[in-house]
Amino acid sequence: MEDILINLSNCRSLDELEDIKIQALGKKGYITVEFSKLKDLSGEEKKDRASVLNNLKDKFNEEYNAKLKELKEDFIKNEAKKDAFNFTYFDQNSKSGAFHPVMITMDRIIDYFIRQNFSLEEGPLIEDDWHNFEALNLPKSHPARDMQDTFYFADKLLLRTQTSPVQIRTMKNQKPPIRMIAPGAVFRRDFDVTHTPMFHQIEMLVVEDGDKISFANLKYVLEEFLKYMFGDIKVRFRPSFFPFTEPSAEVDISCVFCGGCGCNVCKHTGFIEVMGCGMVHPNVFKDVGYKNVSGYAFGLGVERFAMLLHKIPDLRSLFEGDLRLLEQFK
Ligand code: DAH
């Protein structure tokens, strides 16, 4: 009978432990059978034998529980070892990720303006008609609304067609002076070789008290910025129209593909359009309750900048998620 206790102390696994328990306390187990034999004994003999068996059973249970605890702890330790992460392991064949060219371009532009103390502002992708259009001097009947094919929801909500509504939100929440940029996704119902239904813009706005700000300031700021982005290029301003600026201009840079000599990309003009800009329209200041201020703004398409910077010929390749494109930007 001492055998059961010896087996217990030699036991090495949870399965083995279970077997030993059955051998001792199961229906046909040693201790159970010995207890059942008590009925054949009598008097002192029965009492003595019962006491021996009870002691054995207690001792068995005590050692069994200790062993169970020990083996369970070993089991957990071994499982943990199996799953352990080897931090020194390096797989030569593993693939690493890369930032998307649109994000690389966006970060570069943001970085430029943040260094000059511009704040980074955000607005919702689902905008209301007032912020996206009306407050930007685009009343309901204004023909310029057709310039932007809009995704509408019910209840005067829409997917913002431009980052310009962030100008409105920022002016409503802050007082001049304001120097802000607002990067983000915008949406238009448009899909062809040069348009995708979602793309990214960066908006810039500067507002100062009084009439401190002029178009000459805007021109200087943009020329410096575009030279930082594209290097040694020519910058050209063309009169244009945006409802929220007056005067308005479109900005061209000399073609980065042909250096301005004329090619298919610039349609042999030597210049490529890169952004819209202008002096903030007085009606916009009126809508946000600003008096006696002046300011300028611009809006640019990040995909276009990315294509020009990295000489990517087809806009759609930026949205296909093809790893062969991304791998070139590691
Ligand atoms: N929001 C205009 C667009 O999406 C771009 C733009 C033009 C923004 C002129 C401006 C601006 O802030 O001054 O076409």
Coordinates of C-alpha atoms and ligand atoms in Angstrom, one line a residue:
M1 CA 0.0 0.0 0.0
E2 CA 3.0 2.3 0.4
D3 CA 3.3 1.8 -3.3
I4 CA 0.6 4.4 -4.0
L5 CA 2.5 7.1 -2.2
I6 CA 5.7 6.2 -3.9
N7 CA 4.0 6.2 -7.3
L8 CA 2.6 9.6 -6.4
S9 CA 6.0 11.1 -5.6
N10 CA 7.6 9.7 -8.8
C11 CA 4.7 10.9 -11.0
R12 CA 5.8 13.2 -13.9
S13 CA 2.7 14.1 -15.8
L14 CA -0.9 15.2 -15.2
D15 CA -2.2 12.1 -17.1
E16 CA -0.1 9.8 -15.0
L17 CA -1.4 11.5 -11.9
E18 CA -5.0 10.9 -12.9
D19 CA -4.2 7.2 -13.3
I20 CA -2.7 7.0 -9.9
K21 CA -5.7 8.6 -8.4
I22 CA -8.0 6.0 -10.0
Q23 CA -5.7 3.2 -8.8
A24 CA -6.1 4.6 -5.3
L25 CA -9.6 6.0 -4.9
G26 CA -11.5 4.8 -8.0
K27 CA -14.3 2.2 -7.7
K28 CA -11.8 -0.6 -7.9
G29 CA -8.9 1.4 -6.4
Y30 CA -6.7 0.1 -3.6
I31 CA -8.1 2.3 -0.8
T32 CA -11.7 1.9 -1.8
V33 CA -11.4 -1.9 -1.9
E34 CA -9.6 -2.0 1.4
F35 CA -12.4 0.1 3.0
S36 CA -15.0 -2.3 1.7
K37 CA -13.1 -5.2 3.4
L38 CA -13.7 -3.6 6.8
K39 CA -17.2 -5.2 7.0
D40 CA -15.5 -8.6 7.4
L41 CA -13.6 -7.5 10.5
S42 CA -14.8 -6.8 14.0
G43 CA -14.0 -5.1 17.2
E44 CA -10.5 -3.6 17.8
E45 CA -9.2 -5.0 14.6
K46 CA -11.8 -3.2 12.5
K47 CA -11.2 0.1 14.4
D48 CA -7.4 -0.2 13.9
R49 CA -7.7 -1.0 10.3
A50 CA -10.1 1.8 9.7
S51 CA -7.8 4.3 11.4
V52 CA -4.8 3.1 9.2
L53 CA -6.9 3.5 6.0
N54 CA -8.2 6.9 7.0
N55 CA -4.7 8.1 7.6
L56 CA -3.6 6.7 4.3
K57 CA -6.4 8.4 2.5
D58 CA -5.7 11.7 4.1
K59 CA -2.0 11.4 3.3
F60 CA -2.8 10.4 -0.2
N61 CA -5.1 13.4 -0.7
E62 CA -2.6 15.8 0.8
E63 CA 0.3 14.6 -1.5
Y64 CA -2.0 14.3 -4.5
N65 CA -3.0 18.0 -4.1
A66 CA 0.6 19.1 -3.7
K67 CA 1.6 17.1 -6.8
L68 CA -1.3 18.4 -8.8
K69 CA -0.3 22.0 -8.1
E70 CA 3.3 21.3 -9.0
L71 CA 2.5 19.6 -12.3
K72 CA 0.0 22.3 -13.3
E73 CA 2.6 25.0 -12.8
D74 CA 5.1 23.0 -14.8
F75 CA 2.6 22.6 -17.6
I76 CA 1.9 26.4 -17.8
K77 CA 5.6 27.1 -17.8
N78 CA 6.2 24.7 -20.7
E79 CA 3.3 26.0 -22.7
A80 CA 4.6 29.6 -22.2
K81 CA 8.0 28.5 -23.5
K82 CA 6.4 27.0 -26.6
D83 CA 4.7 30.3 -27.4
A84 CA 7.5 32.6 -26.3
F85 CA 8.4 35.3 -28.9
N86 CA 12.1 35.3 -29.8
F87 CA 13.0 38.9 -30.1
T88 CA 16.4 38.2 -31.5
Y89 CA 15.0 36.2 -34.5
F90 CA 15.3 38.0 -37.8
D91 CA 13.7 36.6 -40.9
Q92 CA 15.7 37.7 -44.0
N93 CA 12.7 37.0 -46.2
S94 CA 10.1 38.9 -44.2
K95 CA 8.5 41.9 -45.9
S96 CA 8.4 45.3 -44.3
G97 CA 5.8 48.0 -44.9
A98 CA 6.2 51.4 -46.5
F99 CA 4.3 54.6 -46.4
H100 CA 2.0 55.4 -49.3
P101 CA 3.3 58.1 -51.6
V102 CA 0.2 60.3 -50.8
M103 CA 1.0 60.1 -47.1
I104 CA 4.7 60.8 -47.7
T105 CA 3.7 63.9 -49.7
M106 CA 1.1 65.0 -47.1
D107 CA 3.6 64.6 -44.3
R108 CA 6.2 66.7 -46.2
I109 CA 3.8 69.5 -46.8
I110 CA 2.4 69.4 -43.2
D111 CA 6.0 69.4 -41.9
Y112 CA 6.9 72.5 -43.9
F113 CA 4.0 74.6 -42.5
I114 CA 4.2 73.2 -38.9
R115 CA 7.8 74.5 -38.8
Q116 CA 6.4 77.9 -39.5
N117 CA 4.1 77.8 -36.6
F118 CA 0.9 77.0 -38.5
S119 CA -1.7 75.0 -36.5
L120 CA -3.1 71.7 -37.8
E121 CA -6.9 71.8 -38.0
E122 CA -9.5 69.1 -38.6
G123 CA -13.1 69.0 -39.7
P124 CA -15.6 66.2 -40.2
L125 CA -15.8 64.2 -43.5
I126 CA -19.6 64.3 -43.3
E127 CA -20.3 68.1 -43.5
D128 CA -23.4 70.2 -43.6
D129 CA -24.4 72.4 -46.5
W130 CA -23.7 75.6 -44.6
H131 CA -20.0 74.8 -43.8
N132 CA -19.2 73.2 -47.2
F133 CA -21.0 75.8 -49.4
E134 CA -23.1 78.6 -47.9
A135 CA -20.5 80.0 -45.5
L136 CA -18.0 79.9 -48.3
N137 CA -20.0 82.4 -50.3
L138 CA -21.7 79.6 -52.4
P139 CA -25.5 80.2 -51.9
K140 CA -28.0 77.5 -53.0
S141 CA -28.5 78.9 -56.5
H142 CA -24.8 79.7 -57.2
P143 CA -23.7 78.1 -60.5
A144 CA -20.2 77.4 -59.0
R145 CA -21.7 74.6 -57.0
D146 CA -21.7 72.6 -60.3
M147 CA -17.8 72.8 -60.1
Q148 CA -18.0 70.1 -57.4
D149 CA -20.2 67.0 -58.0
T150 CA -21.5 66.3 -54.5
F151 CA -22.5 63.1 -52.6
Y152 CA -25.5 64.1 -50.7
F153 CA -27.2 62.5 -47.7
A154 CA -30.6 63.4 -46.4
D155 CA -31.0 66.3 -43.9
K156 CA -28.6 68.8 -45.7
L157 CA -25.6 66.5 -44.9
L158 CA -23.0 65.7 -47.6
L159 CA -19.5 64.2 -48.0
R160 CA -17.3 67.3 -47.9
T161 CA -16.2 68.2 -51.5
Q162 CA -13.2 70.3 -50.3
T163 CA -11.2 71.0 -47.1
S164 CA -12.3 74.7 -47.3
P165 CA -15.1 74.2 -44.7
V166 CA -12.3 73.7 -42.1
Q167 CA -11.5 77.4 -42.7
I168 CA -15.0 78.2 -41.5
R169 CA -14.8 75.9 -38.5
T170 CA -11.5 77.3 -37.4
M171 CA -12.5 80.9 -37.8
K172 CA -15.7 80.2 -35.8
N173 CA -13.7 78.7 -32.9
Q174 CA -10.7 81.1 -32.9
K175 CA -9.8 84.7 -33.1
P176 CA -7.3 86.3 -35.5
P177 CA -4.4 86.0 -36.0
I178 CA -4.9 82.6 -37.7
R179 CA -2.3 80.5 -39.5
M180 CA -3.7 77.1 -40.2
I181 CA -3.5 74.1 -42.5
A182 CA -6.1 71.4 -42.8
P183 CA -5.2 68.2 -44.5
G184 CA -7.7 65.5 -45.2
A185 CA -9.9 63.4 -47.6
V186 CA -12.5 64.9 -49.8
F187 CA -15.2 63.3 -52.0
R188 CA -16.7 64.0 -55.4
R189 CA -18.9 62.1 -57.8
D190 CA -16.3 61.8 -60.4
F191 CA -14.3 58.9 -61.8
D192 CA -12.1 58.9 -64.9
V193 CA -8.4 58.9 -65.8
T194 CA -7.7 62.1 -63.8
H195 CA -10.4 61.9 -61.1
T196 CA -11.2 59.5 -58.2
P197 CA -14.3 59.7 -56.0
M198 CA -12.0 60.2 -52.9
F199 CA -8.8 62.2 -52.8
H200 CA -6.8 64.4 -50.4
Q201 CA -6.5 68.1 -50.1
I202 CA -4.5 70.5 -47.9
E203 CA -6.1 73.8 -47.1
M204 CA -4.2 76.8 -45.9
L205 CA -5.5 80.0 -44.3
V206 CA -3.9 83.1 -42.8
V207 CA -5.9 85.8 -41.2
E208 CA -4.6 89.0 -39.6
D209 CA -6.3 92.0 -38.0
G210 CA -6.6 95.1 -40.2
D211 CA -5.4 95.3 -43.7
K212 CA -1.9 93.9 -43.0
I213 CA -2.1 91.2 -45.6
S214 CA -1.8 91.6 -49.3
F215 CA -1.7 89.4 -52.4
A216 CA 2.1 90.0 -52.5
N217 CA 2.4 88.1 -49.2
L218 CA 0.5 85.2 -50.6
K219 CA 2.6 85.2 -53.7
Y220 CA 5.8 85.1 -51.7
V221 CA 4.6 82.4 -49.3
L222 CA 3.5 80.2 -52.2
E223 CA 6.7 80.7 -54.3
E224 CA 8.8 79.7 -51.3
F225 CA 6.7 76.7 -50.5
L226 CA 6.6 75.4 -54.1
K227 CA 10.4 75.8 -54.5
Y228 CA 10.8 73.8 -51.2
M229 CA 8.6 71.1 -52.7
F230 CA 9.9 70.9 -56.3
G231 CA 13.3 72.6 -56.3
D232 CA 14.3 74.9 -59.0
I233 CA 11.0 75.6 -60.9
K234 CA 9.2 78.7 -62.2
V235 CA 5.9 79.7 -60.5
R236 CA 3.1 81.4 -62.4
F237 CA -0.1 82.9 -61.2
R238 CA -3.2 83.0 -63.5
P239 CA -6.4 84.9 -62.6
S240 CA -9.2 82.5 -61.8
F241 CA -12.4 82.2 -59.9
F242 CA -13.3 80.7 -56.5
P243 CA -16.4 82.0 -54.7
F244 CA -14.6 82.2 -51.4
T245 CA -11.7 84.3 -52.6
E246 CA -11.4 87.7 -54.4
P247 CA -9.2 88.1 -56.2
S248 CA -8.6 84.4 -57.0
A249 CA -5.7 82.7 -58.8
E250 CA -4.6 79.4 -60.0
V251 CA -0.9 78.6 -59.5
D252 CA 1.2 76.8 -62.2
I253 CA 4.7 75.5 -61.9
S254 CA 7.0 74.8 -64.8
C255 CA 6.6 71.2 -65.9
V256 CA 8.7 68.8 -63.8
F257 CA 8.7 66.2 -66.6
C258 CA 10.2 68.4 -69.4
G259 CA 11.6 71.3 -67.5
G260 CA 9.3 73.7 -69.3
C261 CA 10.2 72.7 -72.9
G262 CA 6.8 71.2 -73.6
C263 CA 5.7 67.6 -73.4
N264 CA 2.5 65.4 -73.4
V265 CA 2.0 65.8 -69.6
C266 CA 1.9 69.7 -69.7
K267 CA 0.1 69.5 -73.1
H268 CA 3.1 71.4 -74.6
T269 CA 2.4 74.5 -72.5
G270 CA 5.5 74.1 -70.3
F271 CA 3.4 74.6 -67.1
I272 CA 1.3 72.4 -64.8
E273 CA -1.5 73.7 -62.6
V274 CA -0.9 72.8 -58.9
M275 CA -3.3 74.7 -56.7
G276 CA -6.0 77.4 -56.3
C277 CA -5.6 80.4 -54.0
G278 CA -6.7 84.0 -53.3
M279 CA -7.6 86.7 -50.8
V280 CA -10.4 85.6 -48.5
H281 CA -13.7 87.1 -49.8
P282 CA -15.4 89.7 -47.5
N283 CA -18.6 87.6 -47.5
V284 CA -16.7 84.7 -45.9
F285 CA -15.5 87.0 -43.1
K286 CA -19.1 88.3 -42.7
D287 CA -20.4 84.7 -42.4
V288 CA -18.1 83.9 -39.5
G289 CA -18.6 87.3 -37.8
Y290 CA -15.1 88.7 -38.4
K291 CA -14.7 92.5 -38.8
N292 CA -11.8 94.5 -40.0
V293 CA -9.5 91.6 -41.0
S294 CA -7.6 90.5 -44.1
G295 CA -6.4 87.1 -45.1
Y296 CA -5.4 84.7 -47.8
A297 CA -6.0 81.0 -48.5
F298 CA -5.0 78.1 -50.8
G299 CA -6.2 74.6 -51.5
L300 CA -4.1 71.9 -53.1
G301 CA -4.7 68.3 -54.2
V302 CA -2.2 66.0 -52.5
E303 CA -2.4 63.2 -55.1
R304 CA -1.4 65.7 -57.8
F305 CA 1.6 66.8 -55.8
A306 CA 2.6 63.1 -55.2
M307 CA 2.4 62.4 -58.9
L308 CA 4.5 65.4 -59.8
L309 CA 7.1 64.7 -57.0
H310 CA 7.5 61.0 -57.8
K311 CA 6.7 61.2 -61.6
I312 CA 3.8 58.8 -61.3
P313 CA 2.0 58.9 -64.6
D314 CA -1.4 57.5 -63.7
L315 CA -3.5 58.8 -60.8
R316 CA -5.4 55.5 -60.5
S317 CA -2.2 53.6 -59.6
L318 CA -2.3 55.5 -56.2
F319 CA -5.5 53.8 -55.3
E320 CA -4.9 50.2 -56.5
G321 CA -3.0 49.0 -53.5
D322 CA -0.4 47.3 -55.7
L323 CA 2.5 46.3 -53.5
R324 CA 4.9 46.7 -56.5
L325 CA 4.2 50.5 -56.4
L326 CA 4.5 50.7 -52.7
E327 CA 7.7 48.8 -52.6
Q328 CA 9.4 51.6 -54.6
F329 CA 8.8 54.0 -51.7
K330 CA 10.6 52.1 -48.9
Ligands
DAH1 N1 -11.5 74.4 -52.4 C1 -11.0 74.6 -53.7 C2 -11.3 73.3 -54.6 O1 -11.5 72.3 -54.0 C3 -9.5 74.9 -53.7 C4 -9.2 76.2 -53.2 C5 -9.1 77.3 -54.0 C6 -9.1 76.4 -51.8 C7 -8.8 78.5 -53.6 C8 -8.8 77.7 -51.3 C9 -8.6 78.7 -52.2 O2 -8.6 77.9 -50.0 O3 -8.3 80.0 -51.8 O4 -11.3 73.4 -55.7

